[in-house]
mmCIF file of N, CA and C in Angstrom:
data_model
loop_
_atom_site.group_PDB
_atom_site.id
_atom_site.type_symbol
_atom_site.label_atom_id
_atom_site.label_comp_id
_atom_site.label_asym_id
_atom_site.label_seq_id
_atom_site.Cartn_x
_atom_site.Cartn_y
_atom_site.Cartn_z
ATOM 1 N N UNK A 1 8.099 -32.581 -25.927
ATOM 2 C CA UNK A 1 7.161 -31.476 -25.836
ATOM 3 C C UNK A 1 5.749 -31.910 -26.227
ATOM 4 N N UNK A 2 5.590 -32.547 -27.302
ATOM 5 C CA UNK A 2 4.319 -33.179 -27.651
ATOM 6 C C UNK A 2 3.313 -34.212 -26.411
ATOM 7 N N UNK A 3 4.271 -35.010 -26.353
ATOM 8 C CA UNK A 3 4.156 -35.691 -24.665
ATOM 9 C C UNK A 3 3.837 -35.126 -23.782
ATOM 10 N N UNK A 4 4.394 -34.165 -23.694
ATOM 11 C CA UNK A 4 3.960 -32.510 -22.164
ATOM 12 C C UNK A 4 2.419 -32.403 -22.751
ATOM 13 N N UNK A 5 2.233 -31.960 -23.825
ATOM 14 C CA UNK A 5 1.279 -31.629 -24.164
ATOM 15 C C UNK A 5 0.086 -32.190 -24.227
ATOM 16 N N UNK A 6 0.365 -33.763 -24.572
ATOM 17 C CA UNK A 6 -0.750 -34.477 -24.683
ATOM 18 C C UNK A 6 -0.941 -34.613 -22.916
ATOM 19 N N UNK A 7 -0.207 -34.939 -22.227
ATOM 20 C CA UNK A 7 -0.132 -35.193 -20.694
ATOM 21 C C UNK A 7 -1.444 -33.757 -19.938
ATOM 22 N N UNK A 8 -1.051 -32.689 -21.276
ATOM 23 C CA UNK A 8 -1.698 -31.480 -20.497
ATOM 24 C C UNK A 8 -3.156 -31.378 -21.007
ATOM 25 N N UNK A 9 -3.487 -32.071 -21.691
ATOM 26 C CA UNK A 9 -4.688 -32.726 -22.239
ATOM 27 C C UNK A 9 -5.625 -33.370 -21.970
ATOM 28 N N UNK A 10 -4.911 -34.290 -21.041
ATOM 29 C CA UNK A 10 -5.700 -35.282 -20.192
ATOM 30 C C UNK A 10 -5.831 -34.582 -19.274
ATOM 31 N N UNK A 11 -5.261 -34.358 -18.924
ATOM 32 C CA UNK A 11 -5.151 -33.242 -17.230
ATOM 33 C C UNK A 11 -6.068 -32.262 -16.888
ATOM 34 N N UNK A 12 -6.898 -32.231 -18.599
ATOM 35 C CA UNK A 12 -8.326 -30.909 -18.779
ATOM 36 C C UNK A 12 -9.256 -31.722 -19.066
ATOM 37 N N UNK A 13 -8.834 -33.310 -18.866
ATOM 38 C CA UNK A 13 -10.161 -33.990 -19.787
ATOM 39 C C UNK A 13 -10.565 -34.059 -21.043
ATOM 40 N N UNK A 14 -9.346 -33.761 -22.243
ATOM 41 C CA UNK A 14 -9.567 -33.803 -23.334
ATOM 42 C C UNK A 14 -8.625 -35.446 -24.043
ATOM 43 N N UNK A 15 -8.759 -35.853 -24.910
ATOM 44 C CA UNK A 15 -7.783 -36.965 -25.460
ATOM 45 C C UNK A 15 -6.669 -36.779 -25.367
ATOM 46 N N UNK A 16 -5.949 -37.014 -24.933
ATOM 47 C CA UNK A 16 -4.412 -37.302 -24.362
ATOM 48 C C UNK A 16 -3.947 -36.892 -25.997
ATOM 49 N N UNK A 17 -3.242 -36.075 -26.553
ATOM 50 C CA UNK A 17 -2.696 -35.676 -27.952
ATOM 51 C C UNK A 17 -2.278 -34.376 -27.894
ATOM 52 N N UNK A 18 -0.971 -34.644 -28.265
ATOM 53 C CA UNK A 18 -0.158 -32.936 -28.429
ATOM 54 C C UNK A 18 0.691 -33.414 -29.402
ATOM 55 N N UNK A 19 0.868 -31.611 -30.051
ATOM 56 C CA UNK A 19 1.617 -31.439 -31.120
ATOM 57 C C UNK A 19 2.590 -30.426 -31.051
ATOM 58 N N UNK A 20 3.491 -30.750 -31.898
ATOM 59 C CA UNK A 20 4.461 -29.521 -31.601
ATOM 60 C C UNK A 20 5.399 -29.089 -33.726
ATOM 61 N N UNK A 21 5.274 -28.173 -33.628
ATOM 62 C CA UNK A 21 5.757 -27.729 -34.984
ATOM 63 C C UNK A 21 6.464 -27.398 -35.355
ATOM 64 N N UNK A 22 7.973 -27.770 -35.738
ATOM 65 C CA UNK A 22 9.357 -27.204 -35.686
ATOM 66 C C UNK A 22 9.607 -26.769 -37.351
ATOM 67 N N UNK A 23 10.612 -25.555 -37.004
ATOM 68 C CA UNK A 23 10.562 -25.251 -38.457
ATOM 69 C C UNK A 23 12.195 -25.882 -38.882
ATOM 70 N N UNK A 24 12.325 -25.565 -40.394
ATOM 71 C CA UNK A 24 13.420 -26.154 -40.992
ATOM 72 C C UNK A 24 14.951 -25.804 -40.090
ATOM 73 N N UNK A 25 15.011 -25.014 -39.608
ATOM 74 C CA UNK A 25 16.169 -24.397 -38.403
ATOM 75 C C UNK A 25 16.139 -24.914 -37.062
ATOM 76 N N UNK A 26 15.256 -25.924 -36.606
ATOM 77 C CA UNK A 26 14.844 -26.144 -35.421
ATOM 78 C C UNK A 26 14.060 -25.529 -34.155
ATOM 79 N N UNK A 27 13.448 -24.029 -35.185
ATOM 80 C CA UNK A 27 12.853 -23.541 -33.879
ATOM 81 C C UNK A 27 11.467 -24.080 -34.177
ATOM 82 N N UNK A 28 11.208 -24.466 -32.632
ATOM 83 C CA UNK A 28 9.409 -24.399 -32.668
ATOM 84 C C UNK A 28 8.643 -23.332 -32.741
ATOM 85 N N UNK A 29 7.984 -23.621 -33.597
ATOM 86 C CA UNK A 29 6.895 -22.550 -34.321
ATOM 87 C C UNK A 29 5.685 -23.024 -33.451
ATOM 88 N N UNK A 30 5.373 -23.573 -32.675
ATOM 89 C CA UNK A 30 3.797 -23.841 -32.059
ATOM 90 C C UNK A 30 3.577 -25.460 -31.065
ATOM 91 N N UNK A 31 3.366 -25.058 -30.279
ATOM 92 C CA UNK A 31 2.710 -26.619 -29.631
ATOM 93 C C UNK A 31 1.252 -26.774 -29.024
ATOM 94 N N UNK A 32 0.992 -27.397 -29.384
ATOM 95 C CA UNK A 32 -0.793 -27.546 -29.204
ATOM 96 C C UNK A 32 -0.954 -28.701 -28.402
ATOM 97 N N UNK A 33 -2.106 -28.951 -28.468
ATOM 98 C CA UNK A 33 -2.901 -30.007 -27.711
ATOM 99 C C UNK A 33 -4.306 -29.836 -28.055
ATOM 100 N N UNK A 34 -5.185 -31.214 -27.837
ATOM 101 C CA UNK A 34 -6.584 -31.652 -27.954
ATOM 102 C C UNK A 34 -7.064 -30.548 -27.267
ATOM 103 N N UNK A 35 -8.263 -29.767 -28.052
ATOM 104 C CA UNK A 35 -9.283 -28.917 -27.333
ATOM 105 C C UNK A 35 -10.403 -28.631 -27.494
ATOM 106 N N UNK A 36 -10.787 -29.818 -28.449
ATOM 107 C CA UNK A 36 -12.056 -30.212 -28.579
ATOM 108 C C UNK A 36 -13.610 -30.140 -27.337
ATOM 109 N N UNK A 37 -12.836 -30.117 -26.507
ATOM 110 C CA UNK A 37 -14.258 -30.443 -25.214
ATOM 111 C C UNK A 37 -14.076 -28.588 -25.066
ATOM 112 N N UNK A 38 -13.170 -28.241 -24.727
ATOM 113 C CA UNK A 38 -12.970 -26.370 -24.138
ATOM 114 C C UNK A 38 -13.519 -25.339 -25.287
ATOM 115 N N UNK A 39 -12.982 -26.181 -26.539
ATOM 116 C CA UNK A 39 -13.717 -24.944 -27.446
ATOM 117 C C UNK A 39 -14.885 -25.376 -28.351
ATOM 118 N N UNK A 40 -15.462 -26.438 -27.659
ATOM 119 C CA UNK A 40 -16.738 -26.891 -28.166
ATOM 120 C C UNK A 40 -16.533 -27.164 -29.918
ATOM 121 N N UNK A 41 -15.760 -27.697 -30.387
ATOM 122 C CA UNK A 41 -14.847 -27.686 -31.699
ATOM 123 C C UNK A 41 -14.736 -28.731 -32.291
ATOM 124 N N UNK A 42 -15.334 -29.763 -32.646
ATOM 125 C CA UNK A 42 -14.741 -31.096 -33.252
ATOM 126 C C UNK A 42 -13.463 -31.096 -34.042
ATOM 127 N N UNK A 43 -13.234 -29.535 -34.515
ATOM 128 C CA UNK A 43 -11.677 -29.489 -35.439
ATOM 129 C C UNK A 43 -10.239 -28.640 -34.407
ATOM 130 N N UNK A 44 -10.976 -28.904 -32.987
ATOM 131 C CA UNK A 44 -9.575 -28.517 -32.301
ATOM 132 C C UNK A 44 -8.865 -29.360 -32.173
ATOM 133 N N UNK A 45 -8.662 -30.231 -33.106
ATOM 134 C CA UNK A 45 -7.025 -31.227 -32.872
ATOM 135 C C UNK A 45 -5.970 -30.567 -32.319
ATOM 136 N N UNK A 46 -5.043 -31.389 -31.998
ATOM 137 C CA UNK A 46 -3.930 -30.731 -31.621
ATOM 138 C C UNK A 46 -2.951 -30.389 -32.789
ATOM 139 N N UNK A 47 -3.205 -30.765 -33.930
ATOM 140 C CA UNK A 47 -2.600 -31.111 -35.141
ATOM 141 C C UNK A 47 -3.117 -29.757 -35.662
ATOM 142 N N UNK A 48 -4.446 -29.662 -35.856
ATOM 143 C CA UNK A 48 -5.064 -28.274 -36.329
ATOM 144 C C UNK A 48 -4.684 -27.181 -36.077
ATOM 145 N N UNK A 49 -4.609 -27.021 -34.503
ATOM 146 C CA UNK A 49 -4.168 -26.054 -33.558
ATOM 147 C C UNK A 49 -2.340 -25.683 -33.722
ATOM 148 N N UNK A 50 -1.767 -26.459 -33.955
ATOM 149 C CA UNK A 50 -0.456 -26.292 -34.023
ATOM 150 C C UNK A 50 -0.317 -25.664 -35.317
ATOM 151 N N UNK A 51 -0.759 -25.795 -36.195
ATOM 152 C CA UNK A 51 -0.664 -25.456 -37.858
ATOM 153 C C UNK A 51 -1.573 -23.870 -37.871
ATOM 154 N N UNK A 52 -2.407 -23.720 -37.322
ATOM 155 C CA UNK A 52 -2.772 -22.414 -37.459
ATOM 156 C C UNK A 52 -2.082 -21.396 -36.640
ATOM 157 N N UNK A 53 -1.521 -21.918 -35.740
ATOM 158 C CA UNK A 53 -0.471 -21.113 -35.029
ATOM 159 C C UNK A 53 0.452 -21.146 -35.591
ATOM 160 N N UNK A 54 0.923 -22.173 -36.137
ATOM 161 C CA UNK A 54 2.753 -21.906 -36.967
ATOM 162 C C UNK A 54 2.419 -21.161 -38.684
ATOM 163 N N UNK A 55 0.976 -21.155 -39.060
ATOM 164 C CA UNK A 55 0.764 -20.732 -40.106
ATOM 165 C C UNK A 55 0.927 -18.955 -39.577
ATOM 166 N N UNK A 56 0.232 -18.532 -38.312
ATOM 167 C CA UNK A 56 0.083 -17.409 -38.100
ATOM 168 C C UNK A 56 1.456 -16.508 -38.067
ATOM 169 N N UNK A 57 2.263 -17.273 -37.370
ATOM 170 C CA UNK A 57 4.076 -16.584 -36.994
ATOM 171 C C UNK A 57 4.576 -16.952 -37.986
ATOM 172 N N UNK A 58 4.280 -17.796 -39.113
ATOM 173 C CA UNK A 58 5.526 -17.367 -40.023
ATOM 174 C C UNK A 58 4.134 -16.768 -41.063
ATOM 175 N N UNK A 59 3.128 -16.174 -40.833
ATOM 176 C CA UNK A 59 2.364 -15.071 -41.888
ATOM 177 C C UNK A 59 2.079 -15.493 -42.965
ATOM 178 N N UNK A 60 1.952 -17.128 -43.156
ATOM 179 C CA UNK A 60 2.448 -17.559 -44.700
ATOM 180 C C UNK A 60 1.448 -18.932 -44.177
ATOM 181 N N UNK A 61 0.450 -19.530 -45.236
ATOM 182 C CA UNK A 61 -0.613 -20.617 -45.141
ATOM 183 C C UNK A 61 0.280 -22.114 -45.408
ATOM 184 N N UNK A 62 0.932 -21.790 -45.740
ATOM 185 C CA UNK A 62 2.539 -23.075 -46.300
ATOM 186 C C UNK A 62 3.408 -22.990 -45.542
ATOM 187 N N UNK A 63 3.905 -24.180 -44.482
ATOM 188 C CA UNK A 63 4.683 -24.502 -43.879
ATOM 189 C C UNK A 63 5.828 -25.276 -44.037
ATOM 190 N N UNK A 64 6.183 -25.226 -45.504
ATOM 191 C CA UNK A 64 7.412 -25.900 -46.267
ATOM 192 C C UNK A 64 8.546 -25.867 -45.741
ATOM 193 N N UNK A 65 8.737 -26.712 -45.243
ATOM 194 C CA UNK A 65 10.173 -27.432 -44.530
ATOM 195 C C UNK A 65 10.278 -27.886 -43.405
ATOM 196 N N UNK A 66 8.953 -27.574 -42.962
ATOM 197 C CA UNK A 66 9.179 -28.053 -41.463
ATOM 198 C C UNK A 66 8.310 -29.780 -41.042
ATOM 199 N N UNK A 67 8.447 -29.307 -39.931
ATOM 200 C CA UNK A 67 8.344 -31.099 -39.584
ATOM 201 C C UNK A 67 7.423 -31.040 -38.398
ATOM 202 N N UNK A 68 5.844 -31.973 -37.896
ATOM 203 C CA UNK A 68 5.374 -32.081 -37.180
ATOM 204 C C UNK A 68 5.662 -33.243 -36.383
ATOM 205 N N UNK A 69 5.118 -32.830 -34.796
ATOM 206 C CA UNK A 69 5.737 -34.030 -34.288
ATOM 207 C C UNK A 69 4.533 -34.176 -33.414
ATOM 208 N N UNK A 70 3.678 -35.352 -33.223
ATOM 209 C CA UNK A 70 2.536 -35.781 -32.247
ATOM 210 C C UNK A 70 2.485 -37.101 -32.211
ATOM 211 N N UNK A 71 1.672 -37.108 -30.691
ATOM 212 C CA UNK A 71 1.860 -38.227 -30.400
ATOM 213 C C UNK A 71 0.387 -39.500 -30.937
ATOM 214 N N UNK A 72 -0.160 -39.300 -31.543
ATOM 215 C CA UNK A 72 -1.318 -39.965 -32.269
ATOM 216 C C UNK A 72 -0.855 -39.826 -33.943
ATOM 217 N N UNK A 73 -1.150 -41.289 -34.292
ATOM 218 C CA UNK A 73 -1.364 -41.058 -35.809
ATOM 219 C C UNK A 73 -2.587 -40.069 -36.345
ATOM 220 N N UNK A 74 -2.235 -38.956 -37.188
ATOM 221 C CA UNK A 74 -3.620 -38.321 -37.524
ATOM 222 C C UNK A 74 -4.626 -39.003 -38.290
ATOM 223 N N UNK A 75 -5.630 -38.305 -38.218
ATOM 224 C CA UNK A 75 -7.075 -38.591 -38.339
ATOM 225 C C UNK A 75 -7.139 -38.210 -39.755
ATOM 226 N N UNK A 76 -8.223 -38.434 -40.670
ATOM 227 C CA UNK A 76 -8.251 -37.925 -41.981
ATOM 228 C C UNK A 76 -8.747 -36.300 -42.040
ATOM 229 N N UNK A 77 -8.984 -35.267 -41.166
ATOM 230 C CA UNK A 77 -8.956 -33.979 -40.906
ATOM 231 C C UNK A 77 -7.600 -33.926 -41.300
ATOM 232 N N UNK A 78 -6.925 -34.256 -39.882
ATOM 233 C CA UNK A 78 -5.568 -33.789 -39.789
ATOM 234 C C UNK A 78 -4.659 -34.010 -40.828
ATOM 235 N N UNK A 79 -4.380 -35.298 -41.352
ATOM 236 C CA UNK A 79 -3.848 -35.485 -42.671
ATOM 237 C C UNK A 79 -3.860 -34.924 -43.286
ATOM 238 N N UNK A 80 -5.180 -34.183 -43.819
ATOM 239 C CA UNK A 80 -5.141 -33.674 -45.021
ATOM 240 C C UNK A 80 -5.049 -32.038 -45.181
ATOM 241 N N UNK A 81 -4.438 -31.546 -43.828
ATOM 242 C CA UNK A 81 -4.288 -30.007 -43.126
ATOM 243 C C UNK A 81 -2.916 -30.225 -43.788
ATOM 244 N N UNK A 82 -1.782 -31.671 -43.257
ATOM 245 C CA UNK A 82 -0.890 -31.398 -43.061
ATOM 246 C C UNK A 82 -0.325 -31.568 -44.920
ATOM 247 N N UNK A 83 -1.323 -32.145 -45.283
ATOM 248 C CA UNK A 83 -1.095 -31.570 -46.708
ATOM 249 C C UNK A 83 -0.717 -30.433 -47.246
ATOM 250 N N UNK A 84 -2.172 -30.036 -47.091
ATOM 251 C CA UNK A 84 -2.692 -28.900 -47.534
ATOM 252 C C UNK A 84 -1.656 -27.549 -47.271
ATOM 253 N N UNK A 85 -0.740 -28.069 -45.979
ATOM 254 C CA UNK A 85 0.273 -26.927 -45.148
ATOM 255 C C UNK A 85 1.327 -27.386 -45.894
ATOM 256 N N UNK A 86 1.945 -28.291 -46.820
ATOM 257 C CA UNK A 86 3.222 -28.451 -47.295
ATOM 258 C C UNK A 86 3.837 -29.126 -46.422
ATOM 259 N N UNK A 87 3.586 -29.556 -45.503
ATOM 260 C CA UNK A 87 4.459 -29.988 -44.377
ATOM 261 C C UNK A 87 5.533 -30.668 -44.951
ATOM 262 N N UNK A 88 6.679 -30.950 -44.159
ATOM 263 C CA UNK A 88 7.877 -31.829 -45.203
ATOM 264 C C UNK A 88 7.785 -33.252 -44.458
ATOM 265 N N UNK A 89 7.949 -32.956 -42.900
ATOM 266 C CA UNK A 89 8.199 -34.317 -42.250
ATOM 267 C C UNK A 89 7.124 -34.084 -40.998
ATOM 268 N N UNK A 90 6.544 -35.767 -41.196
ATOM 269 C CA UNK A 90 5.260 -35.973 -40.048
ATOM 270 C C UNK A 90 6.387 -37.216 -38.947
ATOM 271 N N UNK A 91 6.330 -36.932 -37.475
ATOM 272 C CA UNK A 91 6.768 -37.507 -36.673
ATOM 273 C C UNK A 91 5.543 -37.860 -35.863
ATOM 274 N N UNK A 92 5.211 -39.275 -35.749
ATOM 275 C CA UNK A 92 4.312 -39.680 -34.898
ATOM 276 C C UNK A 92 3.859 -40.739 -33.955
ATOM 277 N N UNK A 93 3.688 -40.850 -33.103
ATOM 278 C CA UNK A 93 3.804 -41.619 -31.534
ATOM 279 C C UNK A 93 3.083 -42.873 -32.076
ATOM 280 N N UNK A 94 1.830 -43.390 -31.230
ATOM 281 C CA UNK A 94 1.236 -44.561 -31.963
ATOM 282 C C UNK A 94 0.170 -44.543 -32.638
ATOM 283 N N UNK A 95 0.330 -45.778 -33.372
ATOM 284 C CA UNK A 95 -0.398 -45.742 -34.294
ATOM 285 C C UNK A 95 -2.339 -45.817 -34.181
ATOM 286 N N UNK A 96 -3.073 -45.430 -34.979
ATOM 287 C CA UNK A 96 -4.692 -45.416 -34.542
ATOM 288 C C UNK A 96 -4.915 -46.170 -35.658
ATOM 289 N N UNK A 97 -5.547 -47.447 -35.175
ATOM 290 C CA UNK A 97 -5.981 -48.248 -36.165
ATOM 291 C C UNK A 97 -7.519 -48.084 -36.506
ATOM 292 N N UNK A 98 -8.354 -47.826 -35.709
ATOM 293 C CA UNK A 98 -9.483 -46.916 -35.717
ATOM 294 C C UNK A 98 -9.634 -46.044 -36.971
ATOM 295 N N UNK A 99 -8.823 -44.464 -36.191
ATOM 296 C CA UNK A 99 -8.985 -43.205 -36.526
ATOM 297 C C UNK A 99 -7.722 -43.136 -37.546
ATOM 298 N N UNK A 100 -6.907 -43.749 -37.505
ATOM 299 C CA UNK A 100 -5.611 -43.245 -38.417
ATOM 300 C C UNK A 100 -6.094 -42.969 -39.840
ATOM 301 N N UNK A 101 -5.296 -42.280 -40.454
ATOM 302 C CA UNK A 101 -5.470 -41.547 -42.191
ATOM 303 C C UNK A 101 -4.017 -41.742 -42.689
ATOM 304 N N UNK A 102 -3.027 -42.351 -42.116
ATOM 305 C CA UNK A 102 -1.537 -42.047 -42.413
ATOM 306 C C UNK A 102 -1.228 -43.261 -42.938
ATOM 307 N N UNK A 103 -1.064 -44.598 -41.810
ATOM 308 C CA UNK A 103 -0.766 -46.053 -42.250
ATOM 309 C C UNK A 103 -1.392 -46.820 -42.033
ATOM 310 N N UNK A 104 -2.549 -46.394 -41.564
ATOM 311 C CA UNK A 104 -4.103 -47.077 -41.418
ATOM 312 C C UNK A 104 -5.343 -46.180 -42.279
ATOM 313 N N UNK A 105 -6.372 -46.792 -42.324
ATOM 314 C CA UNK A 105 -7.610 -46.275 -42.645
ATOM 315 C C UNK A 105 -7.517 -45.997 -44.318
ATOM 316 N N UNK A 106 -7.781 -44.911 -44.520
ATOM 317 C CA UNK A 106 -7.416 -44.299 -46.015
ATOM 318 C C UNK A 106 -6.285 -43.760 -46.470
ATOM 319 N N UNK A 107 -5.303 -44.385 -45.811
ATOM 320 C CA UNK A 107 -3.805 -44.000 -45.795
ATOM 321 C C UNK A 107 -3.792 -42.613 -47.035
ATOM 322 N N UNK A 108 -4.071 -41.315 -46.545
ATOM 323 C CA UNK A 108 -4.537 -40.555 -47.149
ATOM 324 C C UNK A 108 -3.226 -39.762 -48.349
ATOM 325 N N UNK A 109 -2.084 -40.211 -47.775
ATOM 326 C CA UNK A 109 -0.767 -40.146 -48.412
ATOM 327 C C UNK A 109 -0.374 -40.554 -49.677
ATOM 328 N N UNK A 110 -0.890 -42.008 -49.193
ATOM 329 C CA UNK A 110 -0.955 -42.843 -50.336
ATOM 330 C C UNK A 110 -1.864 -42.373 -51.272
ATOM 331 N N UNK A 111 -2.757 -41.767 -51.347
ATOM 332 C CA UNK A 111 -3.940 -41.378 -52.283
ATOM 333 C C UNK A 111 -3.327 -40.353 -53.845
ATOM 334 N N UNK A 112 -4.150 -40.969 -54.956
ATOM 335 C CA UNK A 112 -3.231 -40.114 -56.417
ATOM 336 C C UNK A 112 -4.227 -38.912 -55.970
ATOM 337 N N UNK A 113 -5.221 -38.290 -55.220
ATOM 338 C CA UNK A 113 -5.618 -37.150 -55.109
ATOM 339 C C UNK A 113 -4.729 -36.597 -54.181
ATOM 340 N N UNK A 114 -4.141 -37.479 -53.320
ATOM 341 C CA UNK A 114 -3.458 -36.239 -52.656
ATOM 342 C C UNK A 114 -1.955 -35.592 -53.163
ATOM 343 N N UNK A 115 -2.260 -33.933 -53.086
ATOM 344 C CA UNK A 115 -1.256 -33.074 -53.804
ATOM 345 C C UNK A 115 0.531 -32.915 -53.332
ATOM 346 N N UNK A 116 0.112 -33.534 -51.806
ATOM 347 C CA UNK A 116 1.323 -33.373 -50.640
ATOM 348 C C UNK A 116 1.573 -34.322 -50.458
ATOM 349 N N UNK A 117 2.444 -35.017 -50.122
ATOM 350 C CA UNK A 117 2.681 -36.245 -49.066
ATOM 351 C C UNK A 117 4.266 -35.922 -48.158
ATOM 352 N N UNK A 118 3.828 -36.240 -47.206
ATOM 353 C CA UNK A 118 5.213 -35.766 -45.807
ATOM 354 C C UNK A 118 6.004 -37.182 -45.856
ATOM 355 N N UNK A 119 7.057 -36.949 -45.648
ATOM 356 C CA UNK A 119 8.081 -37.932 -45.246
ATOM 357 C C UNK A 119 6.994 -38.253 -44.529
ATOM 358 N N UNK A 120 7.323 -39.681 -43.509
ATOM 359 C CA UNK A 120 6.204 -40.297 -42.336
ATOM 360 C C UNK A 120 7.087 -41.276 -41.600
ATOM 361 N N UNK A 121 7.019 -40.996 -40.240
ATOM 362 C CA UNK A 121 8.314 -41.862 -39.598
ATOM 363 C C UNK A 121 7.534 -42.303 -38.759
ATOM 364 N N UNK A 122 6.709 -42.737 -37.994
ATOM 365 C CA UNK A 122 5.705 -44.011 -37.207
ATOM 366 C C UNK A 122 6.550 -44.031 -36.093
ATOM 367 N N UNK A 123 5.736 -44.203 -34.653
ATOM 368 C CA UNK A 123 5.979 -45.457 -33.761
ATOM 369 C C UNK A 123 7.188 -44.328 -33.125
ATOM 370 N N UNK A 124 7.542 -43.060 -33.249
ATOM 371 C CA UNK A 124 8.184 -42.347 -32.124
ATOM 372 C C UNK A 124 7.562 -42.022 -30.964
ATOM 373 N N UNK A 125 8.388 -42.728 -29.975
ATOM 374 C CA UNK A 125 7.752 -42.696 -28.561
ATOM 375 C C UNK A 125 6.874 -43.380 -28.637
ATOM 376 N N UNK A 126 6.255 -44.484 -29.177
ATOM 377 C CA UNK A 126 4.952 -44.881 -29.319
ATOM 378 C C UNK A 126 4.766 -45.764 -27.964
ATOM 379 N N UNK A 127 5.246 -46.101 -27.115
ATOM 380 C CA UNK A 127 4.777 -46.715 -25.918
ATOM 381 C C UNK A 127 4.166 -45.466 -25.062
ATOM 382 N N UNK A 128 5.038 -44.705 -24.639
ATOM 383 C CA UNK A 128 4.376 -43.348 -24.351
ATOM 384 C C UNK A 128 3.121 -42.888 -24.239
ATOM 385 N N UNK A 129 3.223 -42.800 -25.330
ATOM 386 C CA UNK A 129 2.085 -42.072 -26.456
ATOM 387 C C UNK A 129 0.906 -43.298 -26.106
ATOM 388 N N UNK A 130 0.910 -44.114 -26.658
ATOM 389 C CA UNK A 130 0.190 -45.003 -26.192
ATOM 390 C C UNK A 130 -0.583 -45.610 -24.593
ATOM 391 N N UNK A 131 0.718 -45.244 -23.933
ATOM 392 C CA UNK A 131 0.284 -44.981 -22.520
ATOM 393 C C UNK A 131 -0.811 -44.074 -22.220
ATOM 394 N N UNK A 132 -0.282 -43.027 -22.483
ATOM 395 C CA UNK A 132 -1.269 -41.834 -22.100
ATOM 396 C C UNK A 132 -2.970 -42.268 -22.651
ATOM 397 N N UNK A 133 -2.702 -42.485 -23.889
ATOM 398 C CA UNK A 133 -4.172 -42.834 -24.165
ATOM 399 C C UNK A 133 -4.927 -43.775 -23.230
ATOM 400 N N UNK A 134 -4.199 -44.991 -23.470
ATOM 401 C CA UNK A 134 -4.589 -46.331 -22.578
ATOM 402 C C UNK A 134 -5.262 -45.816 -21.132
ATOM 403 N N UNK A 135 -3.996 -45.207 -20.147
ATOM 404 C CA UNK A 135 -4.622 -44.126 -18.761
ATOM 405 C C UNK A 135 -5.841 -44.125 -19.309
ATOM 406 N N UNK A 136 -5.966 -42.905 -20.047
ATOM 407 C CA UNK A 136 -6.872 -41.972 -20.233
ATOM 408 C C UNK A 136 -8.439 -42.734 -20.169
ATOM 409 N N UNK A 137 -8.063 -43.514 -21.390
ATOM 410 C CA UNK A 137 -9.267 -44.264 -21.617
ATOM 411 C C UNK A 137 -10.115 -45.367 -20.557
ATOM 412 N N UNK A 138 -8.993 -46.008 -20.287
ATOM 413 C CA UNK A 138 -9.527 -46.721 -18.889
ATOM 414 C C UNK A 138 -10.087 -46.062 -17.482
ATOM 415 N N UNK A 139 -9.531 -44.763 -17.048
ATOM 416 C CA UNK A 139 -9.767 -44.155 -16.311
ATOM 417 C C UNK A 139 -11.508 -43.721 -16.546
ATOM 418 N N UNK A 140 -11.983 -43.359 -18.029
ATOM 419 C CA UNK A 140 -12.757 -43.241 -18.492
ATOM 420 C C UNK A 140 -13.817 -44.327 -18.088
ATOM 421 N N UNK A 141 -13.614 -45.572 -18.548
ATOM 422 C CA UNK A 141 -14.532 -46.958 -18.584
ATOM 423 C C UNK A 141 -14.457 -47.175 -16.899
ATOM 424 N N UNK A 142 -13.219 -47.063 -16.242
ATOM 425 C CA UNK A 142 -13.724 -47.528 -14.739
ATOM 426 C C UNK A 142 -14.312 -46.568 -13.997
ATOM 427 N N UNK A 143 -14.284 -45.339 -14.362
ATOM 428 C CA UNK A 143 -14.226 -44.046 -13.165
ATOM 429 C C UNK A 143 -15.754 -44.024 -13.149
#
């Protein structure tokens, strides 16, 4: 689903990245995607977007128990949302050696300020995931 999503991303001209938000029972609570260019937004991640929607249906700013799943390592925004949300478990495609906040950059997890830290399972689907970007980006530099 995250994959659909990021796929539906590119497809608007935004960064290939989708998210999807499952709660402790397995239902999905939200799937997002990049919408940064549509809502003129530097904080429409797809990561953002999924969490204010799963914050909205379960009525509650804490998303304790559930598990995100996207296909980009997050950014230090996003990281520190998925803190801030309790999240339990982060599932994520490939890695951003760039932009990452998770197992790159300021591995923001790792940090004694931070109050949360999510399980963190790396590198699901990460060829994929990686694909899509790669497309994306090249399509970008040659087009």
């Amino acid at each position: 689903m995250a994959l659909d999503e990021a796929q539906a991303a590119a497809n608007a001209g935004e960064v290939p990245v989708g998210a999807v938000l499952v709660s402790p029972d397995g239902q999905v609570l939200a799937r997002a995607r990049n919408m940064m260019r549509a809502a003129n937004d530097p904080t429409a991640h797809a990561e953002i977007a999924a969490i204010r929607a799963a914050c909205q249906k379960r009525g509650n700013e804490r998303l304790t128990g559930c598990s995100l799943y996207v296909t980009l390592e997050p950014c230090p925004m996003c990281a520190g949302a998925i803190a801030e949300a309790r999240i339990a478990k982060l599932f994520y495609g490939a890695a951003d050696i760039k932009g990452g906040a998770v197992d790159n950059g300021v591995a923001l997890f790792d940090q004694k300020s931070c109050h949360h830290a999510p399980e963190v399972i790396g590198g699901l689907r990460e060829s994929d995931s990686a694909a899509l970007l790669k497309d994306f980006f090249a399509l970008r530099r040659n087009g």
